[in-house]
C-alpha cells in the first residue's frame, strides 16, 4: 500500500499510539511492545539533543544490540539527523574511511567495547535516559529531509554512499511491495547486520506495518536459527546463501521423504549474493517450498525472483524479470544480443519516473523461455593460454563439495607472463593436504587455481558475502597465506 509523505518515525509513533501494547519485537528472550520501542526512542532523543545533534547532522550508528540502535535511529530522526549504520566487525580504519566518505559528524554505538575503536561514543542504556522522557515530535517538512545514508556492499572496492529522504524510502517500500506482489509483510525472523540495506529496510518495513519481528543476535549458532524457524508464529525470513547452506548441513541426515522442516515458513528469501543451484533445489525440497532466490541490481532494486516449481526446472536461472523491470543483454559496444548469447546485463526499472537503463558488471543471458541467467561478473573472467575461464564456474565446482562452507575465486595479473594468476579462497575446516586432493578431483583441469587459501573463517562484509577486497589485499601482500595448488 502507498504511504502518505511523513517522517518514518512519525508513522511508527502513530502505531504506538493506536495500540501501545501490541507485540512489536522479541530479542534476547524479551518481548517489547510498540510503546516500549517508542519510549526508548524518546529517552534517546533527549540524549542526542543534549549532545548538540540537530537538523542536517549525519550520524553513524554501530549496532550490537539491534533493537537499541533502531530506537536510536528513530530518536535521531526526531532531531532531523540522517543515519548511517556501520558494521561492528569493521576495523577502526574502515570506520574512519566511512566517516570521511559519508560526511559523518559523529559515530555512536550501544556497546561499551566499541569505545576502544577510533572515536566512537557510547549512548546510554534506557535507565539512564528515563529522567528526561517527554513526548517525541517530528518537525513539519522533515519527510523531505535525509533519513538514511545507505552504503554499497564494498565487495570489490571501497563502499559508495547515497542519501535517501523519508519520502523516497516510503516510496521505495511501496514499490517493492507492488513489484514483488507482497500485499502485507509476514511476521518476520530478522538476522544479519543493520548495515546491510536489505536487513535495515526489512526492519523499517515491518515497523511501519506493525508486523512482529523476532530479532536474532549478530552471532548465532545453527541450532539458534533452527529454533527460531521452528516457531510457527513467524512465517518469513531473509537469509544469505551461506546461511541457507549451513541450515542444509544442519539437517544433512534428514530424508526428503520426511517433507520440509519448516512448512509454515511461507517466504525464505535468499539475499545478498548468488546461491548455488543445488542448494536452492535442496532448500525447496528439505527446508520450505517458500524458498526463493531474489536477484537485485544496484540502482534498480529487485530484478527477478525464482520461486515455486520453477526452482526444480530452472534452478540455474534467477527467474523471469519482474513486471515493471526490463532486462536486455548487450555486447561490449552496447548492441543487443539475441536469446542464449552471453553479454552485459542492462536493466531498467520502468516503474521509476524518467528511468534510465543501468548497466552493471554482471554478465548473463536470457533463454528462449524468458528466464534470466547470470554467468558472473565481467571481473570474474581470467585468461589462461589465451582461453577465458569463468571463475564463477570454478566456484560452483568447489561448492558442490559438502565440506565446503563457502568460496570465492579471483584473478590477479601475473607479472611473469600474459596469463592471469587464479586465486581460490575456501571457507572450510580440515586438513589442507586432504582437502587439496579432493579439490583436484572436483575441479576440471582447465579451471584449477594457481594459489589456494583454506581457512575455517574468512573476512566477510555486512551482507555476509566473502570480502573480495580483503582477500585480494591478502593475495597482494607480503604475508604468504595463499599457497601453491
Coordinates of C-alpha atoms in Angstrom, one line a residue:
X1 CA 0.0 0.0 0.0
X2 CA 1.2 3.6 -0.6
X3 CA 2.2 5.7 2.3
X4 CA 1.5 9.4 2.7
X5 CA 4.7 11.5 2.8
X6 CA 5.6 11.6 6.5
X7 CA 8.7 11.2 8.7
X8 CA 9.0 7.4 9.2
X9 CA 9.4 8.0 12.9
X10 CA 6.0 9.6 12.9
X11 CA 4.5 6.6 11.3
X12 CA 6.0 4.3 13.9
X13 CA 4.8 6.7 16.6
X14 CA 1.2 6.7 15.3
X15 CA 1.1 2.9 15.5
X16 CA 2.4 3.0 19.1
X17 CA -0.4 5.5 19.9
X18 CA -3.1 3.4 18.2
X19 CA -2.2 0.1 20.0
X20 CA 0.6 0.6 22.5
X21 CA 0.5 -2.9 24.0
X22 CA 0.8 -4.7 20.6
X23 CA 3.8 -7.0 20.3
X24 CA 6.5 -5.4 18.1
X25 CA 9.9 -7.1 18.7
X26 CA 11.3 -10.1 20.5
X27 CA 15.0 -10.0 21.2
X28 CA 17.2 -12.0 23.7
X29 CA 14.1 -13.7 25.0
X30 CA 12.3 -10.4 25.9
X31 CA 9.1 -9.2 24.1
X32 CA 8.8 -5.5 23.5
X33 CA 5.6 -3.7 22.7
X34 CA 5.1 -0.8 20.3
X35 CA 5.1 1.6 23.3
X36 CA 8.4 0.1 24.6
X37 CA 10.1 0.8 21.3
X38 CA 8.8 4.3 21.2
X39 CA 9.6 5.1 24.8
X40 CA 13.2 4.0 24.4
X41 CA 13.5 6.3 21.4
X42 CA 12.0 9.2 23.3
X43 CA 14.7 9.0 26.0
X44 CA 17.5 8.8 23.5
X45 CA 16.1 11.8 21.6
X46 CA 16.7 13.9 24.7
X47 CA 20.2 12.5 25.0
X48 CA 21.1 13.3 21.3
X49 CA 19.6 16.7 21.7
X50 CA 21.8 17.3 24.7
X51 CA 24.8 16.2 22.6
X52 CA 24.1 19.1 20.2
X53 CA 22.9 17.0 17.3
X54 CA 20.4 18.9 15.2
X55 CA 18.9 19.4 11.8
X56 CA 21.2 18.4 9.0
X57 CA 23.6 16.2 11.1
X58 CA 24.8 12.9 9.7
X59 CA 25.4 10.3 12.4
X60 CA 26.9 6.8 12.2
X61 CA 25.5 4.0 14.4
X62 CA 27.5 0.8 15.1
X63 CA 24.8 -1.7 16.4
X64 CA 25.5 -4.6 18.6
X65 CA 22.0 -4.6 20.2
X66 CA 20.0 -4.1 17.0
X67 CA 16.8 -3.0 18.7
X68 CA 18.5 -0.4 20.8
X69 CA 20.1 1.1 17.7
X70 CA 16.7 1.1 15.9
X71 CA 15.4 3.2 18.8
X72 CA 18.5 5.5 18.4
X73 CA 17.6 5.8 14.6
X74 CA 14.1 6.9 15.5
X75 CA 15.4 9.4 18.1
X76 CA 17.9 10.9 15.6
X77 CA 15.1 11.3 13.1
X78 CA 13.2 13.4 15.7
X79 CA 16.2 15.9 15.7
X80 CA 16.3 15.8 11.8
X81 CA 19.5 13.9 11.5
X82 CA 20.4 11.3 8.9
X83 CA 21.7 7.9 10.0
X84 CA 24.3 5.5 8.5
X85 CA 24.5 2.0 10.0
X86 CA 28.1 0.6 10.2
X87 CA 29.1 -3.0 10.9
X88 CA 30.6 -3.7 14.3
X89 CA 33.0 -6.1 12.6
X90 CA 34.6 -3.3 10.6
X91 CA 38.1 -2.2 11.6
X92 CA 38.9 1.2 13.0
X93 CA 40.4 2.2 9.7
X94 CA 37.2 1.2 7.9
X95 CA 35.1 3.2 10.3
X96 CA 37.3 6.3 9.7
X97 CA 37.0 5.8 6.0
X98 CA 33.2 5.7 6.2
X99 CA 33.3 8.8 8.5
X100 CA 35.1 10.8 5.8
X101 CA 33.4 9.4 2.7
X102 CA 29.8 9.7 4.1
X103 CA 30.5 13.1 5.8
X104 CA 29.6 11.9 9.3
X105 CA 29.5 14.3 12.2
X106 CA 29.9 11.6 14.8
X107 CA 29.7 7.8 15.4
X108 CA 27.8 6.2 18.2
X109 CA 27.3 2.7 19.5
X110 CA 25.3 0.9 22.1
X111 CA 28.3 -1.4 23.1
X112 CA 30.9 -0.1 25.6
X113 CA 33.5 -2.2 23.9
X114 CA 33.3 -0.1 20.8
X115 CA 34.7 2.9 22.6
X116 CA 38.1 1.3 22.1
X117 CA 37.9 1.6 18.3
X118 CA 38.5 5.1 16.8
X119 CA 36.4 7.9 18.1
X120 CA 33.1 6.1 18.8
X121 CA 30.8 7.5 21.5
X122 CA 28.6 5.2 23.6
X123 CA 25.0 6.2 24.0
X124 CA 23.3 5.2 27.3
X125 CA 21.1 2.4 28.4
X126 CA 17.3 3.1 28.7
X127 CA 17.5 3.5 32.5
X128 CA 20.0 6.3 32.1
X129 CA 17.5 8.2 29.9
X130 CA 14.4 7.9 32.0
X131 CA 14.6 11.2 33.8
X132 CA 14.1 13.4 30.7
X133 CA 11.5 11.4 28.8
X134 CA 8.9 13.6 27.1
X135 CA 6.8 13.4 24.0
X136 CA 8.7 12.7 20.8
X137 CA 7.9 15.1 18.0
X138 CA 8.9 15.3 14.3
X139 CA 9.2 18.7 12.6
X140 CA 7.0 19.7 9.7
X141 CA 8.7 19.1 6.3
X142 CA 11.1 16.5 7.8
X143 CA 9.6 13.9 5.5
X144 CA 11.6 15.5 2.6
X145 CA 14.9 15.6 4.5
X146 CA 17.6 12.9 4.6
X147 CA 16.6 9.8 6.7
X148 CA 19.3 7.3 5.8
X149 CA 22.8 7.1 4.3
X150 CA 22.9 3.8 2.5
X151 CA 26.1 2.0 1.6
X152 CA 27.0 -0.3 -1.2
X153 CA 28.4 -3.7 -0.2
X154 CA 32.0 -2.8 -0.8
X155 CA 32.6 -6.3 -2.1
X156 CA 35.1 -5.3 -4.7
X157 CA 36.1 -1.8 -3.6
X158 CA 35.6 1.0 -1.2
X159 CA 31.8 1.3 -0.4
X160 CA 29.8 4.1 -2.0
X161 CA 27.3 6.1 -0.1
X162 CA 24.0 7.7 -1.1
X163 CA 21.4 9.6 0.9
X164 CA 17.6 8.9 0.9
X165 CA 14.8 11.0 2.3
X166 CA 11.9 9.6 4.4
X167 CA 9.6 10.1 1.4
X168 CA 12.0 8.3 -1.0
X169 CA 12.3 5.3 1.4
X170 CA 8.5 5.0 1.8
X171 CA 8.0 5.2 -2.0
X172 CA 10.7 2.5 -2.4
X173 CA 9.0 0.2 0.1
X174 CA 5.6 0.7 -1.6
X175 CA 7.1 0.0 -5.0
X176 CA 9.0 -3.1 -3.8
X177 CA 5.8 -4.5 -2.3
X178 CA 4.0 -3.9 -5.6
X179 CA 6.5 -5.4 -8.0
X180 CA 7.2 -8.4 -5.6
X181 CA 3.4 -8.8 -5.2
X182 CA 3.5 -8.5 -1.4
X183 CA 0.1 -7.4 -0.1
X184 CA 1.3 -7.3 3.5
X185 CA 4.6 -8.4 5.2
X186 CA 4.5 -11.6 7.2
X187 CA 5.8 -12.0 10.9
X188 CA 9.5 -12.0 10.3
X189 CA 12.7 -13.5 11.7
X190 CA 15.5 -11.0 11.3
X191 CA 19.2 -12.0 11.1
X192 CA 22.2 -10.1 9.9
X193 CA 23.7 -6.6 10.3
X194 CA 21.7 -3.5 10.1
X195 CA 24.5 -2.0 7.9
X196 CA 23.2 -4.4 5.2
X197 CA 20.5 -2.4 3.4
X198 CA 18.2 -5.4 2.9
X199 CA 18.1 -6.1 6.6
X200 CA 17.6 -2.5 7.6
X201 CA 14.8 -2.0 5.1
X202 CA 13.0 -5.1 6.4
X203 CA 13.1 -3.6 9.9
X204 CA 11.6 -0.3 8.7
X205 CA 9.0 -2.1 6.6
X206 CA 7.9 -4.3 9.4
X207 CA 7.8 -1.4 12.0
X208 CA 5.6 0.8 9.8
X209 CA 3.3 -2.0 9.0
X210 CA 3.1 -3.1 12.7
X211 CA 4.3 -6.6 11.9
X212 CA 6.1 -8.6 14.7
X213 CA 9.8 -9.2 14.5
X214 CA 12.0 -11.9 16.1
X215 CA 15.5 -10.5 16.2
X216 CA 18.4 -12.8 16.5
X217 CA 21.8 -11.6 17.6
X218 CA 24.6 -10.8 15.1
X219 CA 26.4 -14.0 16.1
X220 CA 24.3 -17.1 16.5
X221 CA 24.6 -20.9 16.1
X222 CA 22.7 -23.1 13.6
X223 CA 20.7 -24.5 16.4
X224 CA 19.6 -21.0 17.4
X225 CA 18.4 -20.3 13.8
X226 CA 16.6 -23.7 13.7
X227 CA 14.8 -23.0 17.0
X228 CA 13.7 -19.6 15.6
X229 CA 12.5 -21.1 12.3
X230 CA 10.6 -23.8 14.2
X231 CA 8.3 -21.2 15.8
X232 CA 5.1 -21.3 13.8
X233 CA 4.0 -17.7 14.6
X234 CA 6.8 -16.4 12.4
X235 CA 6.4 -17.0 8.6
X236 CA 9.2 -15.2 6.8
X237 CA 13.0 -14.7 6.8
X238 CA 15.7 -13.5 4.5
X239 CA 19.0 -15.4 4.6
X240 CA 22.4 -15.1 2.9
X241 CA 23.1 -18.1 0.7
X242 CA 25.9 -19.3 3.0
X243 CA 23.4 -19.5 5.9
X244 CA 21.0 -21.5 3.8
X245 CA 23.9 -23.8 3.2
X246 CA 24.5 -24.0 6.9
X247 CA 20.9 -25.0 7.5
X248 CA 21.1 -27.7 4.9
X249 CA 24.3 -29.1 6.6
X250 CA 22.5 -28.9 10.0
X251 CA 19.7 -31.2 8.5
X252 CA 22.1 -33.4 6.5
X253 CA 20.7 -36.6 8.0
X254 CA 17.0 -35.8 7.2
X255 CA 15.3 -37.7 4.4
X256 CA 13.4 -35.9 1.7
X257 CA 10.5 -38.3 2.2
X258 CA 10.0 -36.7 5.7
X259 CA 8.9 -33.5 4.0
X260 CA 10.2 -29.9 4.6
X261 CA 11.4 -29.0 8.1
X262 CA 9.7 -25.6 8.1
X263 CA 6.5 -25.9 6.1
X264 CA 5.0 -22.9 7.9
X265 CA 7.7 -20.6 6.5
X266 CA 5.9 -19.0 3.6
X267 CA 8.8 -16.9 2.4
X268 CA 12.5 -17.7 2.8
X269 CA 14.4 -15.3 0.6
X270 CA 18.0 -15.9 -0.5
X271 CA 19.5 -12.4 -0.4
X272 CA 23.0 -10.9 -0.7
X273 CA 24.6 -12.9 -3.4
X274 CA 24.2 -15.9 -5.7
X275 CA 23.0 -19.2 -4.3
X276 CA 24.3 -22.5 -5.7
X277 CA 21.5 -24.1 -7.8
X278 CA 21.8 -27.4 -6.0
X279 CA 21.5 -25.6 -2.6
X280 CA 18.3 -23.9 -3.9
X281 CA 16.8 -27.2 -5.0
X282 CA 17.6 -28.9 -1.7
X283 CA 16.2 -25.9 0.3
X284 CA 13.0 -26.2 -1.7
X285 CA 12.7 -29.9 -1.0
X286 CA 14.1 -30.0 2.5
X287 CA 13.5 -26.7 4.2
X288 CA 10.4 -25.0 2.8
X289 CA 8.6 -24.7 -0.5
X290 CA 8.5 -21.0 0.2
X291 CA 12.2 -20.5 -0.5
X292 CA 13.0 -18.0 -3.3
X293 CA 16.1 -16.6 -4.9
X294 CA 15.9 -12.8 -5.3
X295 CA 18.3 -11.2 -7.9
X296 CA 18.9 -7.5 -7.5
X297 CA 21.0 -4.8 -9.2
X298 CA 22.4 -1.6 -7.7
X299 CA 20.3 1.3 -9.0
X300 CA 17.4 -0.9 -10.0
X301 CA 16.5 -3.0 -6.9
X302 CA 14.8 -6.4 -7.3
X303 CA 15.1 -7.6 -10.9
X304 CA 13.8 -11.1 -10.8
X305 CA 12.7 -13.9 -8.5
X306 CA 13.0 -17.6 -8.9
X307 CA 10.4 -19.5 -6.7
X308 CA 7.9 -22.4 -6.7
X309 CA 8.2 -25.2 -9.2
X310 CA 10.5 -23.1 -11.4
X311 CA 13.2 -23.9 -8.8
X312 CA 13.1 -27.6 -9.9
X313 CA 13.0 -26.9 -13.7
X314 CA 15.1 -23.7 -14.0
X315 CA 17.4 -23.9 -10.9
X316 CA 20.4 -22.4 -12.7
X317 CA 18.4 -19.2 -13.6
X318 CA 17.4 -16.3 -11.5
X319 CA 13.8 -16.4 -12.8
X320 CA 11.9 -14.2 -15.2
X321 CA 12.3 -10.4 -14.9
X322 CA 9.6 -8.9 -12.7
X323 CA 6.7 -6.9 -14.0
X324 CA 7.9 -3.3 -14.3
X325 CA 11.6 -4.2 -14.9
X326 CA 13.1 -4.6 -18.4
X327 CA 16.3 -6.6 -18.9
X328 CA 18.3 -6.8 -22.0
X329 CA 21.7 -8.3 -22.9
X330 CA 24.3 -6.2 -24.7
X331 CA 27.8 -6.8 -26.2
X332 CA 30.8 -4.6 -25.3
X333 CA 29.7 -1.9 -27.7
X334 CA 26.2 -1.7 -26.3
X335 CA 24.4 -3.6 -29.1
X336 CA 21.6 -6.0 -28.1
X337 CA 22.3 -9.7 -28.2
X338 CA 19.8 -12.5 -29.1
X339 CA 18.5 -15.1 -26.7
X340 CA 21.1 -17.5 -25.5
X341 CA 24.2 -15.3 -26.0
X342 CA 26.2 -14.1 -23.0
X343 CA 26.7 -10.4 -22.6
X344 CA 26.4 -7.4 -20.2
X345 CA 23.1 -7.3 -18.3
X346 CA 21.3 -4.0 -18.6
X347 CA 18.1 -3.4 -16.5
X348 CA 15.6 -0.6 -16.5
X349 CA 13.2 0.0 -13.6
X350 CA 10.2 1.0 -15.7
X351 CA 8.2 1.9 -12.6
X352 CA 10.6 4.8 -11.9
X353 CA 9.9 8.3 -13.3
X354 CA 12.4 9.0 -16.1
X355 CA 14.0 5.6 -15.6
X356 CA 17.4 5.1 -17.2
X357 CA 19.0 1.8 -18.2
X358 CA 21.5 0.6 -15.6
X359 CA 24.5 -1.5 -16.8
X360 CA 26.4 -3.2 -14.0
X361 CA 29.4 -5.6 -14.2
X362 CA 27.0 -8.6 -14.3
X363 CA 27.2 -10.9 -17.3
X364 CA 24.5 -13.3 -18.4
X365 CA 21.9 -14.3 -20.9
X366 CA 18.1 -14.8 -21.4
X367 CA 16.9 -18.2 -22.7
X368 CA 14.0 -18.7 -25.2
X369 CA 11.5 -19.1 -22.4
X370 CA 12.4 -15.6 -21.0
X371 CA 14.4 -16.8 -17.9
X372 CA 17.4 -14.8 -16.9
X373 CA 20.7 -16.5 -16.2
X374 CA 23.7 -14.8 -14.5
X375 CA 27.0 -16.1 -15.7
X376 CA 29.1 -14.0 -13.2
X377 CA 30.8 -10.6 -13.3
X378 CA 33.0 -9.3 -16.1
X379 CA 35.8 -9.1 -13.5
X380 CA 35.3 -12.9 -12.8
X381 CA 36.9 -13.9 -16.1
X382 CA 40.5 -14.9 -16.1
X383 CA 42.7 -15.7 -19.1
X384 CA 45.0 -18.7 -19.3
X385 CA 46.7 -19.9 -22.5
X386 CA 44.5 -17.4 -24.5
X387 CA 41.4 -19.1 -23.2
X388 CA 38.8 -17.3 -21.0
X389 CA 37.9 -19.0 -17.7
X390 CA 34.7 -18.1 -15.9
X391 CA 35.6 -18.1 -12.2
X392 CA 32.0 -18.5 -11.2
X393 CA 32.1 -21.9 -12.7
X394 CA 35.2 -22.7 -10.6
X395 CA 33.3 -21.6 -7.5
X396 CA 30.3 -23.8 -8.4
X397 CA 32.7 -26.8 -8.8
X398 CA 34.0 -26.2 -5.3
X399 CA 30.6 -25.6 -3.7
X400 CA 29.5 -28.9 -4.9
X401 CA 31.6 -30.4 -2.2
X402 CA 29.7 -30.9 1.1
X403 CA 32.6 -30.0 3.4
X404 CA 33.0 -26.5 1.7
X405 CA 31.0 -23.8 3.5
X406 CA 31.8 -21.1 1.0
X407 CA 34.4 -20.0 -1.5
X408 CA 35.4 -17.1 -3.8
X409 CA 37.7 -17.1 -6.8
X410 CA 39.5 -14.1 -8.3
X411 CA 42.4 -13.3 -10.7
X412 CA 45.4 -11.1 -10.5
X413 CA 47.7 -10.1 -13.3
X414 CA 50.7 -12.4 -13.5
X415 CA 53.9 -10.2 -13.7
X416 CA 55.8 -13.1 -15.3
X417 CA 53.7 -13.6 -18.4
X418 CA 50.4 -13.0 -20.2
X419 CA 48.3 -15.4 -18.2
X420 CA 46.3 -14.3 -15.1
X421 CA 47.1 -15.9 -11.8
X422 CA 43.9 -17.5 -10.4
X423 CA 43.3 -17.4 -6.6
X424 CA 40.8 -19.5 -4.7
X425 CA 39.8 -18.9 -1.1
X426 CA 37.8 -21.6 0.7
X427 CA 36.0 -21.5 4.0
X428 CA 36.2 -25.0 5.4
X429 CA 37.6 -27.0 8.3
X430 CA 40.0 -29.9 8.0
X431 CA 43.4 -30.9 6.7
X432 CA 44.6 -28.7 3.9
X433 CA 46.5 -31.5 2.2
X434 CA 43.5 -33.9 2.3
X435 CA 41.2 -31.1 1.0
X436 CA 43.5 -30.3 -1.8
X437 CA 43.4 -33.9 -3.0
X438 CA 39.6 -33.8 -3.1
X439 CA 39.6 -30.4 -4.8
X440 CA 41.8 -31.7 -7.6
X441 CA 39.2 -34.4 -8.3
X442 CA 36.3 -32.0 -8.2
X443 CA 37.8 -29.1 -10.3
X444 CA 38.3 -29.6 -14.1
X445 CA 41.9 -29.2 -15.1
X446 CA 41.4 -26.1 -17.2
X447 CA 39.8 -24.2 -14.2
X448 CA 42.3 -25.2 -11.5
X449 CA 43.6 -22.3 -9.4
X450 CA 47.3 -21.3 -9.2
X451 CA 47.0 -20.3 -5.5
X452 CA 44.7 -21.5 -2.7
X453 CA 43.8 -20.4 0.8
X454 CA 41.7 -22.7 3.1
X455 CA 40.6 -21.3 6.4
X456 CA 37.7 -22.1 8.8
X457 CA 36.8 -18.3 8.8
X458 CA 37.3 -15.7 6.1
X459 CA 36.6 -12.0 6.1
X460 CA 33.0 -11.0 5.2
X461 CA 31.2 -7.8 4.5
X462 CA 27.9 -6.6 6.0
X463 CA 25.8 -8.6 3.6
X464 CA 27.7 -11.8 4.8
X465 CA 29.5 -12.2 1.4
X466 CA 33.2 -13.1 1.4
X467 CA 35.1 -9.9 1.1
X468 CA 36.9 -9.9 -2.3
X469 CA 38.6 -6.6 -1.4
X470 CA 40.2 -8.1 1.8
X471 CA 41.2 -11.4 0.2
X472 CA 42.7 -9.6 -2.8
X473 CA 44.7 -7.4 -0.4
X474 CA 46.0 -10.6 1.3
X475 CA 47.0 -12.1 -2.0
X476 CA 48.9 -8.9 -3.0
X477 CA 50.5 -8.5 0.5
X478 CA 53.8 -9.8 1.8
X479 CA 52.3 -12.4 4.1
X480 CA 52.2 -15.7 2.1
X481 CA 48.8 -17.1 3.2
X482 CA 47.9 -18.3 -0.3
X483 CA 49.9 -21.5 -1.2
X484 CA 50.5 -23.2 -4.5
X485 CA 47.7 -25.6 -5.6

